[in-house]
Structures are given as structure tokens and as C-alpha cells.
XYZ file of C-alpha atoms in Angstrom:
344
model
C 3.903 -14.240 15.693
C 0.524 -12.111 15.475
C -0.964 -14.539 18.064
C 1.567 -13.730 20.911
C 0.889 -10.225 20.141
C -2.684 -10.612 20.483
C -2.563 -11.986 23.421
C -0.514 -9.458 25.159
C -3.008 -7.074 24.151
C -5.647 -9.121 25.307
C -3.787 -9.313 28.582
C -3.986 -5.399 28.959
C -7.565 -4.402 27.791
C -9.299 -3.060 29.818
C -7.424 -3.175 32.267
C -4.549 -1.164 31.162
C -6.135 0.321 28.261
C -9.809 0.341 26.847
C -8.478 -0.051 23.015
C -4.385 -1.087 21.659
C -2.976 -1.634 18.316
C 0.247 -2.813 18.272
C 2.597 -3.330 14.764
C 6.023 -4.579 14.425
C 7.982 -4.321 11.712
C 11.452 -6.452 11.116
C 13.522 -4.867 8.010
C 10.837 -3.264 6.767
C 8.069 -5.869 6.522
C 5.220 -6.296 9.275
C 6.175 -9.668 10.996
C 3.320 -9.000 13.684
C 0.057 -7.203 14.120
C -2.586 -6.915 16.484
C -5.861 -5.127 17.264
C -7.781 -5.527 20.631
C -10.413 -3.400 22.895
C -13.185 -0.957 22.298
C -12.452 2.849 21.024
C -15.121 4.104 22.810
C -15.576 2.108 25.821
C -17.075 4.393 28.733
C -19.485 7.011 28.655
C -18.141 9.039 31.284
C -16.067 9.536 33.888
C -17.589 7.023 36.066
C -17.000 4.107 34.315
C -20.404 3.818 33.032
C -20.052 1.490 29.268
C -21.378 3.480 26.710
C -24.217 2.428 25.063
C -22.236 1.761 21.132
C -18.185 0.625 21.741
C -16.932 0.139 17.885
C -14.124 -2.723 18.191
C -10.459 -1.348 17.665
C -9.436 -2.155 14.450
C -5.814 -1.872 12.494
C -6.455 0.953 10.955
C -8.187 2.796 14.054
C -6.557 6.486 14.766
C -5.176 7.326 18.039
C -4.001 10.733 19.555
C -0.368 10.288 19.807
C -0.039 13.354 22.717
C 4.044 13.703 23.436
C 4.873 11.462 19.870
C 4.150 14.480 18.100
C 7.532 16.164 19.019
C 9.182 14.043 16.707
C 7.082 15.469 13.759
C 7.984 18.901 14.922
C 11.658 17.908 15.129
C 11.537 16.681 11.513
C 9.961 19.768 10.402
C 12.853 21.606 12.312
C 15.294 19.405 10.969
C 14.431 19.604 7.789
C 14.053 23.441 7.393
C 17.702 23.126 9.042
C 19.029 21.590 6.058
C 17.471 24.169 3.545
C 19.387 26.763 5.447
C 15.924 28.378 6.683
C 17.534 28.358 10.248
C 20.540 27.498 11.928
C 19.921 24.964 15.158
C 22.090 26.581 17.310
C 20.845 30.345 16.701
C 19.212 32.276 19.595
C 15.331 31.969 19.268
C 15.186 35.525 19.887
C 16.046 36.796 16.640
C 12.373 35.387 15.050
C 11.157 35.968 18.638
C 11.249 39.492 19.843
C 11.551 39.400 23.924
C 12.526 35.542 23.794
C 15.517 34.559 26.207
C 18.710 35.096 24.041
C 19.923 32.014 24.931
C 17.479 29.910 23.916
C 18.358 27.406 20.684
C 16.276 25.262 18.650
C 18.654 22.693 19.768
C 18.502 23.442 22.988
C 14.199 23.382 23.027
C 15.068 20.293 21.423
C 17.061 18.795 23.988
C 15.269 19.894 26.577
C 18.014 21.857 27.970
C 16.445 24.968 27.542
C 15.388 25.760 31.518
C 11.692 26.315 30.253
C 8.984 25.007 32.917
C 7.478 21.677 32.160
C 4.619 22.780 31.349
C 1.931 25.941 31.635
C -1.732 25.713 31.598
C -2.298 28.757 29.406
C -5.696 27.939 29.052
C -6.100 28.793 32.763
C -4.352 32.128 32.783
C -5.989 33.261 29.738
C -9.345 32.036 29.921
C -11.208 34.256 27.549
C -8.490 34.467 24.915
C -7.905 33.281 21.594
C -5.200 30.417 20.482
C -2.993 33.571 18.853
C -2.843 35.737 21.953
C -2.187 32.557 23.958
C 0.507 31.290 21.569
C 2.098 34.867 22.075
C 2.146 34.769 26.117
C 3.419 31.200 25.545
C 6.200 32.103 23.714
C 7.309 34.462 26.129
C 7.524 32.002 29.060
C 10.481 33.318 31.019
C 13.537 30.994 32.118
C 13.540 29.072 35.584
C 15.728 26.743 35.591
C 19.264 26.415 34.235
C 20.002 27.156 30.359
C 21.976 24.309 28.810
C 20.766 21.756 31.878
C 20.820 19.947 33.174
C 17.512 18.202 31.193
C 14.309 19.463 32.142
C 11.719 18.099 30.218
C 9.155 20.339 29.160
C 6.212 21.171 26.714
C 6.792 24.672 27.041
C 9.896 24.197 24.787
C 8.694 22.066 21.871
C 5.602 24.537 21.827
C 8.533 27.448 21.519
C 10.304 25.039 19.074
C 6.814 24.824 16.859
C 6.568 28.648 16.830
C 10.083 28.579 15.712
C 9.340 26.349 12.912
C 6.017 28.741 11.367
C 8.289 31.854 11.393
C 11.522 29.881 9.273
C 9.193 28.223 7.254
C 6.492 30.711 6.634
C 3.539 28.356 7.504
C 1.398 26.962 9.818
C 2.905 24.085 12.155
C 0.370 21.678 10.472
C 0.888 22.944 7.196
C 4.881 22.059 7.538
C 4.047 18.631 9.006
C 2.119 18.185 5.889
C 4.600 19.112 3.642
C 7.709 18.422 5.072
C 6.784 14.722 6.572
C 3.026 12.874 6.148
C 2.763 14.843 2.111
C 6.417 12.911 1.342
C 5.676 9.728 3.122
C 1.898 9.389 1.874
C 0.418 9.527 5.252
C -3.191 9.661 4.459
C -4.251 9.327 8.437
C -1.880 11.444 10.131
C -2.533 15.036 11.146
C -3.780 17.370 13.177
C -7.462 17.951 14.055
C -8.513 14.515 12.165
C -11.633 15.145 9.896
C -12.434 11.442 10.390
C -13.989 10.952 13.928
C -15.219 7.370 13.784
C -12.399 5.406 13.236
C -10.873 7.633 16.084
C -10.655 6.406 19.961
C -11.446 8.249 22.861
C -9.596 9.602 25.329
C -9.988 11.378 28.835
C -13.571 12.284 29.957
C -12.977 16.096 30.679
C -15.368 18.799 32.453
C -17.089 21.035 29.792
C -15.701 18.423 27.093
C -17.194 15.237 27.328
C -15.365 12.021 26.556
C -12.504 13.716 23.682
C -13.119 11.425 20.736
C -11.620 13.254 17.269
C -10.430 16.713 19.541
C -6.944 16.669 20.669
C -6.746 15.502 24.391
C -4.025 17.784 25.840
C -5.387 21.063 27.469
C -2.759 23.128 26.171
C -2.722 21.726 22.605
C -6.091 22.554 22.962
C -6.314 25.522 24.022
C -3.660 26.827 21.019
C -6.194 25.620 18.892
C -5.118 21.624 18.493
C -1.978 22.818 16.661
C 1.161 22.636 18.777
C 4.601 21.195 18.369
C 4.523 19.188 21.767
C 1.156 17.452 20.981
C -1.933 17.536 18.561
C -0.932 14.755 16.055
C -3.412 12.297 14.972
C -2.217 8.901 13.451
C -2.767 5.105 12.394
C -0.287 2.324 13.548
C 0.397 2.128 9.752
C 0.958 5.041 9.310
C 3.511 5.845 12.732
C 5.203 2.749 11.508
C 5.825 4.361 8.150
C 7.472 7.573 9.737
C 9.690 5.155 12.277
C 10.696 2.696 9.229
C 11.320 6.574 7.008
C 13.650 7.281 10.024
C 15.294 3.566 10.696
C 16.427 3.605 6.767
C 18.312 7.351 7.014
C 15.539 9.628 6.765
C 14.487 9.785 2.825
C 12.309 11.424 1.694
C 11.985 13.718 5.139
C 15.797 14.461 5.562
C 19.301 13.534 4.449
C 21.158 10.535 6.192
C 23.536 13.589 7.866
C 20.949 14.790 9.477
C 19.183 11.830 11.187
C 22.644 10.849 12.035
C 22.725 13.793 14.188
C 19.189 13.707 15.791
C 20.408 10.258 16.833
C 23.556 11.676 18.132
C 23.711 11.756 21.791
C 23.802 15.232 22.485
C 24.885 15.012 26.097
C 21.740 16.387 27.705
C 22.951 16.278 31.513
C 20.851 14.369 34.312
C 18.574 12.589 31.465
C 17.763 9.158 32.618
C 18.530 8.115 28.874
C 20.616 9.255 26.076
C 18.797 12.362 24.046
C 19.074 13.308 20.587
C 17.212 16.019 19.022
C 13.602 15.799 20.266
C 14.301 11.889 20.466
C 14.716 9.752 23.743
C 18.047 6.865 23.081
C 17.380 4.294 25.336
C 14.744 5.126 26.984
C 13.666 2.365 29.687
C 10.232 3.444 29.849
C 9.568 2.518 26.249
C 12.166 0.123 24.497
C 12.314 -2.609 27.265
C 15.010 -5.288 26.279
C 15.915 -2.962 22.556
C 18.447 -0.921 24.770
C 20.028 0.542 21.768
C 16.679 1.781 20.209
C 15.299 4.774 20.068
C 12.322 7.177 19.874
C 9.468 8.517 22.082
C 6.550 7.878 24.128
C 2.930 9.341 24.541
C 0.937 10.848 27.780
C -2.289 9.161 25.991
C -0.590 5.707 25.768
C 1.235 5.808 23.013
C 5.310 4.989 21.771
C 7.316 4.699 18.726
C 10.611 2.489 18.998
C 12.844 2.339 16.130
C 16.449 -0.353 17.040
C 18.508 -0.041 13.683
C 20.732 -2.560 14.845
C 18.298 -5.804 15.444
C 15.893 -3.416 12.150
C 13.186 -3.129 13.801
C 10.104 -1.019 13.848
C 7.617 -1.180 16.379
C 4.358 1.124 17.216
C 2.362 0.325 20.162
C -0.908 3.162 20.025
C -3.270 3.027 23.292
C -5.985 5.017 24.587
C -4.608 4.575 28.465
C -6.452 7.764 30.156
C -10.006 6.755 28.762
C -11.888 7.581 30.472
C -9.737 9.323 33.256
C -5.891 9.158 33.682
C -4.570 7.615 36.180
C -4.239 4.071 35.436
C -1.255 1.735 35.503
C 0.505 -0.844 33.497
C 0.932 1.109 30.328
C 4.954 0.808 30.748
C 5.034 -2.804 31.507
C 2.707 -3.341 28.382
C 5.355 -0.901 26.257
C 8.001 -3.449 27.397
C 5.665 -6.691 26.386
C 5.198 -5.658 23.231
C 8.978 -4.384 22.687
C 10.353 -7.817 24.080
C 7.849 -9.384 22.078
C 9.779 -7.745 19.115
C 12.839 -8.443 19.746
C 11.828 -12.340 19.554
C 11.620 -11.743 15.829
C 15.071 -11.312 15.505
């Protein structure tokens, strides 16, 4: 089935997307793969080609922007079960000045009434990622605490801070540990030492074309460590983490406790279900796999995991190279997800 995959990747490049790798897995075993595009297709933000475009390969890493909060919501989860924090304790006590009613759970549902987002990198020009991780942290409440669902950075960045002070590490030190170290995930990180298997994203002012540096401005300016973005992966490699989940969590966390992140936790004015930092039936991303779950990517990427039809798939894209902005990226998400559930 590799060849109908292809070809809806050939479909979208460039049009969609300079560069996509697409994988899906059925009960554990890749039944389709695919590779198409150019990592580094454009120079700059004018469209100009740049003068070497390495083909997009398999293997090829991708910035997986807004996938990343499902790392940090292992890492949560997982220092959960240790007893290293309690889900529905107020933030405040590890965060002096927080709002007392924020909860991991709630920063994990989204219910938190943080702001979407906050461009700290703006307000604090001249600062370094710690004194900008503090002001972040103290991001007052403007919208209603326990909803209705607000989606929002701010809170998974809160949620990551959260995560160094239980655990008594770095965010990317706990990801290490706690998920790629256990599941062998050679390519997956922060800040990837590799560059050339890496693709570009958005040309930026003062940046260049990103290629190897995370691409969102806030993960950036904290220093390319954040819980809401930052992570680096293969296809492989995100596969590997989805299948980890799909089979009940081993070696990352117990069955229990991917039984509740998958529980609908009733996060009010959603336009899907949400679990704990995971979208349920998310239009957007799992096309015809309406029972499937898992999250998308501001760069182009998604992770959908259906347990029901066992399926895996992993559809990485470098959709705002060279400048955001384009369109089709959902209506290839929902090719390659009704592509996959052919296979069953």
C-alpha cells in the first residue's frame, strides 16, 4: 500500500508542504511508508530555491512544534505514578505566586484560563531563558479556571516547569529518561545535534531559514526547551512512542494510567473529546479514525493512534517552509489517515 501513500504525498509537495514522511503502522508492523519533497527547499522568504535541496528521506527529522505536549504529558504522567506529584494539586505549592487554582490536570486539559499564548521574547528582549521562564510562569489568569477549554501554550509551558521541580531535572533531561531513554529513541530530542538529516522550517528575521533550531519563538526564546514545543523526531521514531501508547503505555507508564489520559475528561466547549494533554477525536487530524486519538503540530506535523481498528499512523511535514501561511495541511492529515484506515 506504500504506492498510494506515495502518491498522496506526491500530491501535496510543494504545494502543501516542501518535504512529508508519512508511516502507518497496523498492529504493530509498518504496512505503509513514504518519503517525498526536499528538506531544504527555499532559500528565503521569497521563494527563491536554494542552491543544495537534500531529498526527504525515511529517516529525515522534523520539528514536531505542538506534538511535543504529549512528551511533556508522559513525563507528568509518569512522575504521577511515582507519587512525585499529585495531578490535581494546586501548582502553587512548587510555584510561589502561581494562581492557587491551577492543576497539572487542569494545564493539561487546557482548562486552566491561561492566555493562548505570550511572546515573552518580545517583552523581555534582553533577557535570559531563566528570567523569561520565571515571568512565564507567573502569567496571571484571564479567562475562566476549569473552562470552558482554552487552548493555550502558556499552560503546557507552566505544566513543563511543573515537571523540573517534581522531578528534579531539566524538561529534556525527564523526556530522556522517562520516555525516548525507555523506548530507544535514538532521534528524538530537543535541540538535535544532527542538522543534516533535519528539514527546515519558517524563514524568520534575524534567523534565517530554522534548519536544526527549534521553530517556535517562544520555545526559542526559553532556550529550545519547553513543554509546549521544542521536540525533535523521526517518523520511526514518533511511531514508536504512538505504538508504546496504543499497547498500554509500557515501558513509559502503567496501563492505569494511559487509561486515564485517554479518559475524556470533560473539557467544556472543546470541539473534540480531551484527555490529558491528548486531543480524542479530533477532526482536524484523524479524518475517517473518529475514535482515535492524539495531537497535531503548528509546523505540519500529527500523531494518530485508533486502538480499536490498531493502528499507528505519523504524518511529519515541514508546512511553514519557508513562511506560514499555506493551506492544505488538514486535508493532507485526512488523506493519509483515510489512507490508513484502508488497511484495516
Amino acid at each position: 500500500m506504500s504506492d498510494r501513500l506515495e502518491a498522496i504525498l506526491a500530491d501535496a509537495v510543494p504545494r502543501v508542504c516542501p518535504a512529508a514522511v508519512a508511516l502507518v503502522a497496523v498492529d504493530g508492523a509498518v504496512a505503509a511508508s513514504a518519503a517525498a519533497g526536499e528538506l531544504v527547499r527555499y532559500a528565503g522568504a521569497d521563494g527563491t530555491l536554494a542552491a543544495e535541496r537534500p531529498a526527504a528521506r525515511i529517516d529525515s527529522i522534523f520539528d514536531l512544534a505542538s506534538v511535543s505536549k504529549l512528551f511533556t504529558t508522559v513525563v507528568l504522567l509518569s512522575l504521577a505514578e511515582e507519587g512525585l506529584l499529585d495531578l490535581d494539586e494546586p501548582v502553587a505549592g512548587r510555584l510561589p505566586g502561581a494562581d492557587p487554582r491551577l492543576t497539572p490536570r487542569r494545564l493539561l486539559t487546557h482548562t486552566a484560563g491561561l492566555p493562548a499564548g505570550r511572546r515573552i521574547d518580545r517583552e523581555l528582549p534582553e533577557a535570559g531563558p531563566g528570567e523569561r521562564m520565571a515571568a512565564m510562569v507567573r502569567t496571571p489568569v484571564l479567562h475562566p479556571v476549569g473552562g470552558p477549554y482554552l487552548y493555550s501554550d502558556v499552560g503546557l509551558i507552566v505544566a513543563g516547569r511543573v515537571a523540573e521541580l517534581a522531578g528534579g531535572a531539566p524538561l529534556d533531561a525527564l523526556v530522556r529518561a522517562r520516555v525516548t531513554g525507555v523506548l530507544g529513541l535514538a532521534d528524538t530530542g530537543y535541540r538535535p545535534a544532527e542538522r543534516e538529516r533535519v528539514a527546515a522550517t519558517e524563514c524568520k528575521p534575524g534567523r534565517g531559514c530554522v534548519r536544526g533550531e527549534v521553530h517556535d519563538e517562544t520555545a526559542y526564546a526559553l532556550g529550545g526547551v519547553a513543554g509546549h514545543a521544542g521536540v525533535f523526531a523521526t517518523a520511526g521514531d514518533l511511531l514508536a512512542f504512538g505504538e508504546a501508547l496504543r499497547r498500554g503505555g509500557g515501558p513509559m507508564l502503567r496501563r492505569e494510567t494511559v487509561a486515564e489520559m485517554l479518559r475524556d475528561q470533560g473539557a467544556e466547549g472543546a470541539p473534540f473529546r480531551h484527555g490529558l494533554g491528548v486531543r480524542i477525536g479530533d477532526p482536524g487530524i484523524t479524518g475517517p479514525l473518529t475514535g482515535a486519538y492524539g495531537h497535531s503540530g503548528f509546523t505540519g506535523t500529527s500523531l494518530v493512534v485508533d486502538p480499536v481498528r490498531r493502528l499507528t499512523v505519523v504524518l511529519l511535514t515541514n508546512a511553514v517552509h519557508p513562511v506560514r501561511g499555506r493551506d492544505g495541511i488538514r486535508d493532507l492529515r485526512n488523506a493519509v489517515a483515510a489512507q490508513a484506515a484502508g488497511l484495516t
